[in-house]
CSV table of C-alpha atoms in Angstrom, one decimal:
chain,number,residue,atom,x,y,z
L,1,UNK,CA,0.8,10.9,1.4
L,2,UNK,CA,-2.3,11.0,3.8
L,3,UNK,CA,-4.9,8.0,3.9
L,4,UNK,CA,-8.8,9.5,3.4
L,5,UNK,CA,-7.5,12.9,1.6
L,6,UNK,CA,-5.5,10.9,-1.1
L,7,UNK,CA,-8.7,9.3,-2.1
L,8,UNK,CA,-10.2,12.3,-3.7
L,9,UNK,CA,-9.9,16.1,-4.4
L,10,UNK,CA,-11.8,17.4,-1.3
L,11,UNK,CA,-10.4,20.3,0.0
L,12,UNK,CA,-11.2,20.0,3.8
L,13,UNK,CA,-7.7,18.5,4.8
L,14,UNK,CA,-6.0,21.9,4.3
L,15,UNK,CA,-6.0,23.2,7.9
L,16,UNK,CA,-4.7,21.2,10.5
L,17,UNK,CA,-4.8,21.8,14.9
L,18,UNK,CA,-3.2,20.0,17.6
L,19,UNK,CA,-3.6,16.3,17.7
L,20,UNK,CA,-4.6,15.2,20.9
L,21,UNK,CA,-2.7,12.1,22.6
L,22,UNK,CA,-5.9,9.5,22.5
L,23,UNK,CA,-3.8,6.9,23.5
L,24,UNK,CA,-5.6,3.8,23.2
L,25,UNK,CA,-9.2,5.1,23.1
L,26,UNK,CA,-9.6,4.6,19.9
L,27,UNK,CA,-9.7,0.8,20.9
L,28,UNK,CA,-12.9,1.4,22.4
L,29,UNK,CA,-14.5,3.1,19.1
L,30,UNK,CA,-13.2,0.3,16.6
L,31,UNK,CA,-11.7,-3.1,17.3
L,32,UNK,CA,-8.3,-4.5,14.8
L,33,UNK,CA,-11.3,-6.8,13.7
L,34,UNK,CA,-13.5,-3.9,12.8
L,35,UNK,CA,-11.2,-2.1,11.2
L,36,UNK,CA,-10.3,-4.8,9.0
L,37,UNK,CA,-13.8,-5.3,8.0
L,38,UNK,CA,-14.0,-1.7,7.0
L,39,UNK,CA,-11.2,-1.4,4.9
L,40,UNK,CA,-12.3,-4.9,3.4
L,41,UNK,CA,-16.0,-3.6,2.7
L,42,UNK,CA,-14.3,-0.3,1.3
L,43,UNK,CA,-12.1,-2.0,-1.1
L,44,UNK,CA,-14.9,-4.3,-2.4
L,45,UNK,CA,-16.7,-1.3,-3.6
L,46,UNK,CA,-13.5,0.5,-4.9
L,47,UNK,CA,-13.6,-2.1,-7.5
L,48,UNK,CA,-16.6,-1.0,-8.7
L,49,UNK,CA,-15.2,2.7,-9.1
L,50,UNK,CA,-11.6,2.6,-9.7
L,51,UNK,CA,-9.8,0.7,-12.5
L,52,UNK,CA,-7.3,-2.3,-10.4
L,53,UNK,CA,-4.6,-3.4,-12.7
L,54,UNK,CA,-5.5,-6.8,-13.6
L,55,UNK,CA,-1.8,-7.9,-14.4
L,56,UNK,CA,-0.4,-10.5,-12.0
L,57,UNK,CA,3.3,-9.8,-12.5
L,58,UNK,CA,2.6,-6.0,-11.5
L,59,UNK,CA,0.2,-7.1,-8.7
L,60,UNK,CA,2.7,-9.6,-7.0
L,61,UNK,CA,5.6,-7.1,-7.4
L,62,UNK,CA,4.0,-4.4,-5.3
L,63,UNK,CA,2.7,-7.4,-2.6
L,64,UNK,CA,6.2,-8.6,-2.4
L,65,UNK,CA,7.6,-4.9,-1.9
L,66,UNK,CA,5.3,-4.0,0.4
L,67,UNK,CA,5.5,-7.6,2.8
L,68,UNK,CA,9.1,-6.9,2.9
L,69,UNK,CA,8.7,-3.7,4.4
L,70,UNK,CA,6.0,-5.2,6.7
L,71,UNK,CA,8.1,-7.6,8.0
L,72,UNK,CA,10.6,-4.6,9.3
L,73,UNK,CA,7.6,-2.5,11.0
L,74,UNK,CA,6.3,-2.5,14.4
L,75,UNK,CA,3.7,-4.5,13.8
L,76,UNK,CA,4.8,-7.6,11.2
L,77,UNK,CA,2.0,-9.6,12.4
L,78,UNK,CA,-0.1,-7.8,10.8
L,79,UNK,CA,-2.0,-8.9,7.5
L,80,UNK,CA,-1.1,-6.3,4.6
L,81,UNK,CA,-2.3,-5.9,1.4
L,82,UNK,CA,-1.3,-4.1,-1.6
L,83,UNK,CA,-3.0,-3.2,-4.9
L,84,UNK,CA,-2.3,-1.3,-7.9
L,85,UNK,CA,-4.6,1.2,-9.8
L,86,UNK,CA,-4.0,1.8,-13.2
L,87,UNK,CA,-4.7,5.3,-13.5
L,88,UNK,CA,-1.7,8.0,-14.3
L,89,UNK,CA,-2.4,10.4,-11.2
L,90,UNK,CA,0.9,10.5,-9.0
L,91,UNK,CA,-1.3,8.9,-5.8
L,92,UNK,CA,-1.2,6.4,-3.3
L,93,UNK,CA,-3.4,5.9,-0.1
L,94,UNK,CA,-3.7,3.4,3.1
L,95,UNK,CA,-7.2,1.9,4.0
L,96,UNK,CA,-8.1,0.7,7.5
L,97,UNK,CA,-7.2,-2.8,8.3
L,98,UNK,CA,-3.8,-3.3,6.0
L,99,UNK,CA,-4.9,-2.4,2.9
L,100,UNK,CA,-2.6,-0.1,0.6
L,101,UNK,CA,-3.0,1.2,-3.0
L,102,UNK,CA,-0.7,2.9,-5.3
L,103,UNK,CA,-1.5,4.8,-8.4
L,104,UNK,CA,0.6,3.4,-11.6
L,105,UNK,CA,1.3,6.9,-12.0
L,106,UNK,CA,3.3,6.9,-8.8
L,107,UNK,CA,5.3,4.1,-9.7
L,108,UNK,CA,6.3,5.4,-12.8
L,109,UNK,CA,7.0,9.1,-10.9
L,110,UNK,CA,9.6,7.3,-8.8
L,111,UNK,CA,13.2,7.5,-10.0
L,112,UNK,CA,14.1,4.6,-8.2
L,113,UNK,CA,12.9,1.7,-6.1
L,114,UNK,CA,14.1,3.3,-2.9
L,115,UNK,CA,11.5,6.1,-3.6
L,116,UNK,CA,8.8,3.8,-4.4
L,117,UNK,CA,9.5,1.9,-1.0
L,118,UNK,CA,9.6,5.1,1.0
L,119,UNK,CA,5.8,5.8,-0.2
L,120,UNK,CA,4.7,2.2,0.8
L,121,UNK,CA,6.3,2.4,4.2
L,122,UNK,CA,4.7,5.6,4.7
L,123,UNK,CA,1.4,4.1,4.2
L,124,UNK,CA,2.3,1.2,6.3
L,125,UNK,CA,2.8,3.5,9.1
L,126,UNK,CA,-0.7,5.2,8.8
L,127,UNK,CA,-1.9,1.5,9.3
L,128,UNK,CA,0.3,0.5,11.9
L,129,UNK,CA,-0.2,3.8,14.1
L,130,UNK,CA,-3.8,3.1,13.3
L,131,UNK,CA,-4.6,6.9,12.5
L,132,UNK,CA,-8.3,6.4,11.0
L,133,UNK,CA,-9.3,4.9,14.3
L,134,UNK,CA,-7.3,7.3,16.1
L,135,UNK,CA,-9.1,10.0,13.9
L,136,UNK,CA,-13.0,9.1,14.7
L,137,UNK,CA,-12.1,8.1,18.9
L,138,UNK,CA,-13.0,11.3,19.7
L,139,UNK,CA,-16.7,10.9,18.0
L,140,UNK,CA,-18.1,7.8,20.0
L,141,UNK,CA,-21.3,7.7,18.5
L,142,UNK,CA,-19.8,7.4,14.8
L,143,UNK,CA,-21.0,4.1,13.7
L,144,UNK,CA,-18.9,1.7,11.4
L,145,UNK,CA,-21.6,2.1,8.4
L,146,UNK,CA,-21.7,5.7,9.0
L,147,UNK,CA,-17.8,6.0,8.5
L,148,UNK,CA,-18.2,3.6,5.4
L,149,UNK,CA,-20.6,5.9,3.9
L,150,UNK,CA,-18.1,8.5,4.2
L,151,UNK,CA,-15.2,6.7,2.5
L,152,UNK,CA,-17.4,5.3,-0.6
L,153,UNK,CA,-18.7,9.2,-0.7
L,154,UNK,CA,-15.0,10.2,-0.8
L,155,UNK,CA,-14.1,7.4,-3.3
L,156,UNK,CA,-16.7,8.2,-5.6
L,157,UNK,CA,-15.6,11.8,-5.8
L,158,UNK,CA,-12.0,11.2,-6.6
L,159,UNK,CA,-13.8,9.0,-9.7
L,160,UNK,CA,-15.1,12.0,-10.9
L,161,UNK,CA,-19.0,11.2,-9.7
L,162,UNK,CA,-21.1,14.3,-8.4
L,163,UNK,CA,-22.9,11.6,-6.3
L,164,UNK,CA,-19.8,11.5,-4.2
L,165,UNK,CA,-20.1,14.7,-2.8
L,166,UNK,CA,-23.9,14.7,-1.8
L,167,UNK,CA,-23.0,11.1,0.1
L,168,UNK,CA,-20.2,13.1,1.9
L,169,UNK,CA,-22.4,15.7,2.7
L,170,UNK,CA,-25.5,14.0,3.9
L,171,UNK,CA,-23.6,11.3,5.9
L,172,UNK,CA,-20.5,12.5,7.3
L,173,UNK,CA,-19.6,15.7,6.7
L,174,UNK,CA,-19.4,17.0,10.4
L,175,UNK,CA,-17.8,13.7,11.6
L,176,UNK,CA,-15.2,14.1,8.2
L,177,UNK,CA,-14.1,17.5,9.4
L,178,UNK,CA,-13.4,16.7,13.0
L,179,UNK,CA,-11.3,14.3,11.9
L,180,UNK,CA,-9.2,16.6,8.9
L,181,UNK,CA,-8.0,18.4,12.0
L,182,UNK,CA,-5.0,15.6,12.8
L,183,UNK,CA,-4.0,15.5,9.3
L,184,UNK,CA,-0.7,17.3,9.8
L,185,UNK,CA,0.8,15.2,13.1
L,186,UNK,CA,-0.3,12.0,11.5
L,187,UNK,CA,1.4,12.7,8.2
L,188,UNK,CA,4.7,13.8,10.6
L,189,UNK,CA,4.2,10.5,12.4
L,190,UNK,CA,3.6,8.6,9.2
L,191,UNK,CA,7.2,9.8,7.7
L,192,UNK,CA,9.2,9.6,11.0
L,193,UNK,CA,7.7,5.9,11.5
L,194,UNK,CA,8.0,5.4,7.7
L,195,UNK,CA,12.0,6.3,7.4
L,196,UNK,CA,12.5,3.6,10.5
L,197,UNK,CA,10.9,1.1,8.1
L,198,UNK,CA,12.8,1.9,5.3
L,199,UNK,CA,16.1,2.0,7.1
L,200,UNK,CA,15.6,-1.4,8.6
L,201,UNK,CA,14.4,-2.6,5.3
L,202,UNK,CA,17.6,-1.9,3.5
L,203,UNK,CA,16.7,0.9,1.7
L,204,UNK,CA,17.5,4.3,1.6
L,205,UNK,CA,16.5,6.5,3.8
L,206,UNK,CA,17.0,9.6,1.5
L,207,UNK,CA,14.6,8.6,-0.9
L,208,UNK,CA,11.7,10.0,1.3
L,209,UNK,CA,12.9,13.9,1.3
L,210,UNK,CA,14.2,13.6,-2.4
L,211,UNK,CA,10.9,12.2,-3.4
L,212,UNK,CA,9.2,14.9,-1.6
L,213,UNK,CA,11.7,17.7,-3.3
L,214,UNK,CA,10.8,16.1,-6.7
L,215,UNK,CA,7.0,16.5,-5.6
L,216,UNK,CA,7.5,20.0,-4.3
L,217,UNK,CA,8.9,21.0,-7.8
L,218,UNK,CA,6.0,19.8,-9.8
L,219,UNK,CA,4.1,22.2,-7.2
L,220,UNK,CA,5.9,25.0,-8.4
L,221,UNK,CA,5.5,24.0,-12.1
L,222,UNK,CA,1.9,22.8,-12.1
L,223,UNK,CA,-0.1,25.4,-10.0
L,224,UNK,CA,-2.9,24.7,-12.1
L,225,UNK,CA,-2.9,21.1,-12.4
L,226,UNK,CA,-1.6,19.6,-9.4
L,227,UNK,CA,-0.9,15.6,-9.0
L,228,UNK,CA,-3.3,14.1,-6.3
L,229,UNK,CA,-0.2,13.4,-4.4
L,230,UNK,CA,-0.3,17.1,-3.6
L,231,UNK,CA,-3.9,18.6,-4.0
L,232,UNK,CA,-4.9,18.2,-0.1
L,233,UNK,CA,-1.4,17.3,1.1
L,234,UNK,CA,1.2,20.0,0.5
L,235,UNK,CA,4.7,18.9,1.1
L,236,UNK,CA,6.1,22.0,2.9
L,237,UNK,CA,9.7,23.1,3.0
L,238,UNK,CA,9.6,22.4,6.7
L,239,UNK,CA,8.6,18.6,6.0
L,240,UNK,CA,11.5,18.3,3.5
L,241,UNK,CA,13.7,19.8,6.3
L,242,UNK,CA,12.6,17.5,8.8
L,243,UNK,CA,12.7,14.2,6.5
L,244,UNK,CA,16.4,15.4,5.3
L,245,UNK,CA,17.4,15.7,9.2
L,246,UNK,CA,16.1,12.3,9.9
L,247,UNK,CA,17.5,10.9,6.9
L,248,UNK,CA,20.8,12.0,8.0
L,249,UNK,CA,20.8,10.3,11.2
L,250,UNK,CA,20.9,6.8,9.1
L,251,UNK,CA,24.0,5.7,7.7
L,252,UNK,CA,23.6,5.9,3.8
L,253,UNK,CA,23.0,3.1,2.0
L,254,UNK,CA,21.5,3.7,-1.7
L,255,UNK,CA,21.4,0.4,-3.3
L,256,UNK,CA,20.7,-0.7,-7.2
L,257,UNK,CA,17.1,-0.8,-8.2
L,258,UNK,CA,15.8,-4.8,-8.5
L,259,UNK,CA,15.4,-6.0,-12.0
L,260,UNK,CA,11.6,-6.7,-10.8
L,261,UNK,CA,11.0,-3.0,-10.3
L,262,UNK,CA,12.8,-2.0,-13.5
L,263,UNK,CA,10.5,-4.6,-15.4
L,264,UNK,CA,7.3,-3.4,-13.8
L,265,UNK,CA,8.2,0.3,-14.9
L,266,UNK,CA,8.3,-1.2,-18.0
L,267,UNK,CA,5.4,-3.2,-18.6
L,268,UNK,CA,3.4,-0.7,-16.8
L,269,UNK,CA,4.5,1.9,-19.8
L,270,UNK,CA,3.9,-0.6,-22.3
L,271,UNK,CA,0.4,-1.3,-21.1
L,272,UNK,CA,-0.5,2.2,-20.6
L,273,UNK,CA,-4.3,3.3,-22.2
L,274,UNK,CA,-2.4,5.5,-24.6
L,275,UNK,CA,-2.2,4.6,-28.8
L,276,UNK,CA,-0.4,1.5,-28.9
L,277,UNK,CA,1.3,1.7,-31.8
L,278,UNK,CA,2.8,5.1,-30.5
L,279,UNK,CA,3.7,3.4,-27.4
L,280,UNK,CA,5.9,0.7,-29.6
L,281,UNK,CA,7.3,3.6,-31.4
L,282,UNK,CA,8.4,5.2,-28.3
L,283,UNK,CA,10.0,2.1,-26.9
L,284,UNK,CA,12.0,1.7,-30.4
L,285,UNK,CA,13.3,5.5,-30.3
L,286,UNK,CA,14.6,5.0,-27.0
L,287,UNK,CA,16.3,1.8,-27.6
L,288,UNK,CA,17.9,3.2,-30.8
L,289,UNK,CA,18.7,6.6,-29.0
L,290,UNK,CA,19.9,5.0,-25.7
L,291,UNK,CA,17.3,7.0,-23.9
L,292,UNK,CA,16.8,4.6,-20.9
L,293,UNK,CA,17.9,3.5,-17.5
L,294,UNK,CA,18.3,-0.4,-17.8
L,295,UNK,CA,18.5,-2.1,-21.2
L,296,UNK,CA,16.9,-5.2,-20.3
L,297,UNK,CA,14.0,-3.6,-18.8
L,298,UNK,CA,13.6,-1.3,-22.2
L,299,UNK,CA,13.7,-4.1,-24.5
L,300,UNK,CA,11.4,-6.0,-22.4
L,301,UNK,CA,9.0,-3.1,-22.6
L,302,UNK,CA,9.3,-3.0,-26.2
L,303,UNK,CA,8.2,-6.6,-26.7
L,304,UNK,CA,5.5,-6.5,-24.5
L,305,UNK,CA,4.5,-3.3,-26.6
L,306,UNK,CA,5.0,-5.0,-30.1
L,307,UNK,CA,2.9,-8.3,-28.6
L,308,UNK,CA,0.3,-5.8,-28.0
L,309,UNK,CA,0.1,-4.3,-31.6
L,310,UNK,CA,0.5,-7.9,-32.7
L,311,UNK,CA,4.0,-7.6,-34.3
L,312,UNK,CA,4.6,-11.1,-33.2
L,313,UNK,CA,7.7,-11.9,-35.2
L,314,UNK,CA,9.5,-8.6,-33.9
L,315,UNK,CA,8.3,-9.6,-30.4
L,316,UNK,CA,9.4,-13.1,-30.4
L,317,UNK,CA,12.9,-12.1,-31.5
L,318,UNK,CA,13.0,-9.4,-28.6
L,319,UNK,CA,11.9,-12.4,-26.1
L,320,UNK,CA,14.3,-14.9,-27.3
L,321,UNK,CA,17.0,-12.7,-26.6
L,322,UNK,CA,15.9,-11.8,-23.3
L,323,UNK,CA,15.2,-15.6,-22.1
L,324,UNK,CA,18.5,-16.7,-23.7
L,325,UNK,CA,20.7,-14.3,-21.9
L,326,UNK,CA,18.6,-14.9,-18.7
L,327,UNK,CA,16.7,-18.1,-18.9
L,328,UNK,CA,15.6,-18.0,-15.2
L,329,UNK,CA,14.0,-14.9,-15.3
L,330,UNK,CA,10.2,-15.6,-15.1
L,331,UNK,CA,8.5,-12.7,-16.6
L,332,UNK,CA,10.7,-13.6,-19.8
L,333,UNK,CA,9.3,-16.9,-20.0
L,334,UNK,CA,6.0,-15.6,-19.6
L,335,UNK,CA,6.6,-13.1,-22.4
L,336,UNK,CA,7.9,-15.7,-24.6
L,337,UNK,CA,4.9,-17.9,-23.6
L,338,UNK,CA,2.2,-15.3,-24.4
L,339,UNK,CA,3.9,-14.6,-27.6
L,340,UNK,CA,2.8,-18.0,-28.4
L,341,UNK,CA,-0.6,-17.9,-27.1
L,342,UNK,CA,-1.4,-14.9,-29.3
L,343,UNK,CA,-0.1,-16.7,-32.4
L,344,UNK,CA,-2.3,-19.4,-31.5
L,345,UNK,CA,0.7,-21.7,-31.2
L,346,UNK,CA,-0.8,-23.0,-27.8
L,347,UNK,CA,1.0,-26.1,-27.8
L,348,UNK,CA,4.4,-24.2,-27.5
L,349,UNK,CA,3.1,-21.8,-25.3
L,350,UNK,CA,1.9,-24.6,-22.5
L,351,UNK,CA,5.3,-26.4,-23.0
L,352,UNK,CA,7.0,-23.3,-21.6
L,353,UNK,CA,4.5,-23.1,-19.0
L,354,UNK,CA,4.6,-26.4,-18.1
L,355,UNK,CA,8.7,-26.2,-17.6
L,356,UNK,CA,8.5,-22.7,-15.8
L,357,UNK,CA,6.1,-24.0,-13.4
L,358,UNK,CA,8.2,-27.3,-12.7
L,359,UNK,CA,10.8,-24.8,-11.9
L,360,UNK,CA,8.9,-22.6,-9.8
L,361,UNK,CA,5.7,-23.6,-8.6
L,362,UNK,CA,4.9,-21.0,-6.0
L,363,UNK,CA,5.4,-18.1,-8.1
L,364,UNK,CA,1.8,-16.7,-8.1
L,365,UNK,CA,1.9,-14.7,-11.2
L,366,UNK,CA,3.0,-17.7,-13.1
L,367,UNK,CA,0.5,-19.7,-11.7
L,368,UNK,CA,-2.6,-17.0,-13.1
L,369,UNK,CA,-0.7,-16.8,-16.3
L,370,UNK,CA,-0.6,-20.6,-16.9
L,371,UNK,CA,-3.7,-21.2,-15.4
L,372,UNK,CA,-5.5,-18.6,-17.9
L,373,UNK,CA,-3.6,-20.4,-21.2
L,374,UNK,CA,-5.0,-23.9,-19.7
L,375,UNK,CA,-8.5,-22.1,-19.6
L,376,UNK,CA,-8.3,-20.9,-22.9
L,377,UNK,CA,-6.9,-24.1,-24.4
L,378,UNK,CA,-9.6,-26.2,-22.7
L,379,UNK,CA,-7.5,-28.0,-20.0
L,380,UNK,CA,-10.3,-27.0,-17.3
L,381,UNK,CA,-9.1,-29.7,-14.8
L,382,UNK,CA,-5.7,-29.0,-14.7
L,383,UNK,CA,-6.4,-25.1,-14.7
L,384,UNK,CA,-8.7,-26.0,-11.6
L,385,UNK,CA,-6.0,-27.5,-9.7
L,386,UNK,CA,-3.5,-24.6,-10.3
L,387,UNK,CA,-6.6,-21.9,-9.1
L,388,UNK,CA,-7.3,-23.7,-6.1
L,389,UNK,CA,-3.7,-23.5,-5.0
L,390,UNK,CA,-3.7,-19.9,-5.6
L,391,UNK,CA,-6.9,-19.0,-3.7
L,392,UNK,CA,-5.2,-20.2,-1.0
L,393,UNK,CA,-2.6,-18.0,-1.1
L,394,UNK,CA,-4.8,-14.9,-2.4
L,395,UNK,CA,-8.4,-15.3,-1.0
L,396,UNK,CA,-9.5,-11.7,-2.0
L,397,UNK,CA,-8.5,-12.2,-5.6
L,398,UNK,CA,-12.2,-11.8,-7.9
L,399,UNK,CA,-10.1,-12.6,-11.0
L,400,UNK,CA,-9.1,-16.0,-9.3
L,401,UNK,CA,-12.6,-17.2,-8.3
L,402,UNK,CA,-14.2,-16.0,-11.6
L,403,UNK,CA,-11.5,-18.1,-13.5
L,404,UNK,CA,-12.3,-21.1,-11.0
L,405,UNK,CA,-16.1,-20.4,-11.6
L,406,UNK,CA,-15.2,-20.8,-15.6
L,407,UNK,CA,-13.0,-24.4,-14.7
L,408,UNK,CA,-15.5,-25.7,-12.3
L,409,UNK,CA,-18.4,-24.9,-14.6
L,410,UNK,CA,-16.6,-26.8,-17.4
L,411,UNK,CA,-15.8,-29.7,-15.5
L,412,UNK,CA,-19.1,-30.0,-14.4
L,413,UNK,CA,-18.7,-28.9,-10.9
L,414,UNK,CA,-21.7,-26.3,-11.1
L,415,UNK,CA,-22.1,-25.9,-7.2
L,416,UNK,CA,-18.5,-25.1,-7.0
L,417,UNK,CA,-18.4,-22.9,-10.1
L,418,UNK,CA,-21.6,-20.9,-8.6
L,419,UNK,CA,-20.2,-20.8,-4.8
L,420,UNK,CA,-16.7,-19.3,-7.0
L,421,UNK,CA,-18.7,-17.1,-9.1
L,422,UNK,CA,-20.7,-15.6,-5.8
L,423,UNK,CA,-17.5,-14.7,-4.2
L,424,UNK,CA,-16.0,-13.0,-7.2
L,425,UNK,CA,-19.5,-11.1,-7.3
L,426,UNK,CA,-18.8,-10.2,-3.6
L,427,UNK,CA,-15.5,-9.0,-3.9
L,428,UNK,CA,-16.3,-6.6,-6.5
L,429,UNK,CA,-19.1,-5.0,-4.3
L,430,UNK,CA,-21.7,-6.8,-6.0
L,431,UNK,CA,-24.0,-8.5,-3.5
L,432,UNK,CA,-27.2,-9.0,-4.6
L,433,UNK,CA,-25.3,-10.9,-7.9
L,434,UNK,CA,-23.5,-12.8,-5.2
L,435,UNK,CA,-27.0,-14.0,-3.6
L,436,UNK,CA,-28.1,-15.1,-6.9
L,437,UNK,CA,-24.9,-17.0,-7.4
L,438,UNK,CA,-25.7,-18.6,-3.8
L,439,UNK,CA,-29.3,-19.8,-4.7
L,440,UNK,CA,-28.2,-21.5,-7.6
L,441,UNK,CA,-25.2,-23.2,-5.9
L,442,UNK,CA,-28.0,-24.0,-3.2
L,443,UNK,CA,-29.9,-25.9,-6.1
L,444,UNK,CA,-27.0,-27.7,-7.4
L,445,UNK,CA,-26.1,-28.5,-3.5
L,446,UNK,CA,-28.7,-31.4,-4.0
L,447,UNK,CA,-29.4,-33.2,-0.7
L,448,UNK,CA,-25.8,-32.3,0.3
L,449,UNK,CA,-26.3,-31.1,4.2
L,450,UNK,CA,-22.6,-30.0,4.5
L,451,UNK,CA,-23.1,-28.1,1.2
L,452,UNK,CA,-26.5,-27.0,1.9
L,453,UNK,CA,-25.4,-25.4,5.7
L,454,UNK,CA,-22.4,-23.7,3.9
L,455,UNK,CA,-24.4,-22.2,1.2
L,456,UNK,CA,-26.9,-20.5,3.9
L,457,UNK,CA,-24.6,-19.6,6.5
L,458,UNK,CA,-22.7,-17.6,3.4
L,459,UNK,CA,-26.1,-16.2,2.5
L,460,UNK,CA,-26.8,-15.2,6.2
L,461,UNK,CA,-23.7,-13.7,6.2
L,462,UNK,CA,-24.0,-11.3,3.0
L,463,UNK,CA,-27.7,-10.7,3.8
L,464,UNK,CA,-26.8,-9.2,7.6
L,465,UNK,CA,-24.0,-7.2,5.5
L,466,UNK,CA,-26.6,-5.8,3.3
L,467,UNK,CA,-29.2,-4.9,6.1
L,468,UNK,CA,-26.4,-3.1,7.9
L,469,UNK,CA,-25.8,-0.7,5.7
L,470,UNK,CA,-29.1,0.0,4.3
L,471,UNK,CA,-30.1,0.8,8.1
L,472,UNK,CA,-27.4,3.3,8.7
């Protein structure tokens, strides 16, 4: 999978030339700090065009798997963050600065966790090898705002907005065309480095060519409706052969799928945008016919589908059986609590969350669910405390900031509420709404010199950012 080409369906990435040896020249064009800022800016804009999956368990799983791979990359200290887009397309992409995005469709397309890890390892390699900076290094005149505009245009095009194609044409088509000539060798390098990461992390290197082969078979069957994975990124016979040869140099050690992987796949299926009743029936039929990879995961998905269709009694039975067999598996406890929340048995739900949190206070997904339950039941101070803990680890999560704004507002902390809401808007790419909230925070700050200074500094930062991109 490539980087920019995977964001959309543009066709310019098809032909490639030889990649010059740029060495460290890219560092003179865009520093790691600038690269990180570019990725952050683009990601914020992506929140306005793409549907990020707002499910704590899915998000934390992909983060955990990604960090396991990063730890065995050639730059384990780099700050990586992983995100899931709720989209059935088979796709994944890397952004400058260590941001990796994967579609739910790709997760479901993988047949095992090794294959999913191979995709993430490939994208991690794109980042650690600084492929985007190297692509633009030959153009010293390329500015960061201009590059950001190209990225934003590609994003709009990938989302079906006609204005995206115009943005690319007007702000950087020539620059983008020059970059595209490097794609093939960068892909080969990402394959090679990614496989090293995969092997060092304890996953099966053979999963990479196996996934490529299945994508190639989709290419043959679905020529008129290719997965996004393949549109501008053909999986060639030579590439598969190279990957097979590399995999053969490693000791094959396929491992069993983690339960987390299986549960996440079941959850994605259960929460899909299809008809909820049909999804529940599908799980029920698969269980009856024995058509599943893992019985536990299938029952879990069935219970989630039942919860979604408010068949609470049956969902409760399914969840109870899962929890009784495996009382220490958090997703089962969360499922039980969410069923009781849906049934308005709030006291029981909060008790389940309290016990689970006492045992595993560091679990980020649990904190999100518990805080949401506390907010819904009016326990604002406790929710606020939990959310502050969560934000120490997930400072880029707009949902956490929005929840903190609600908790703070309901405890009378209006300054904190406006500051939190400002960060929420900033992280979803709405700078003007963020500035409005900061102005309100300034009023709520009263005569506090520290608070006023903090707000003024944040306002100045955002205004400078707006001016930079308006003057590109």
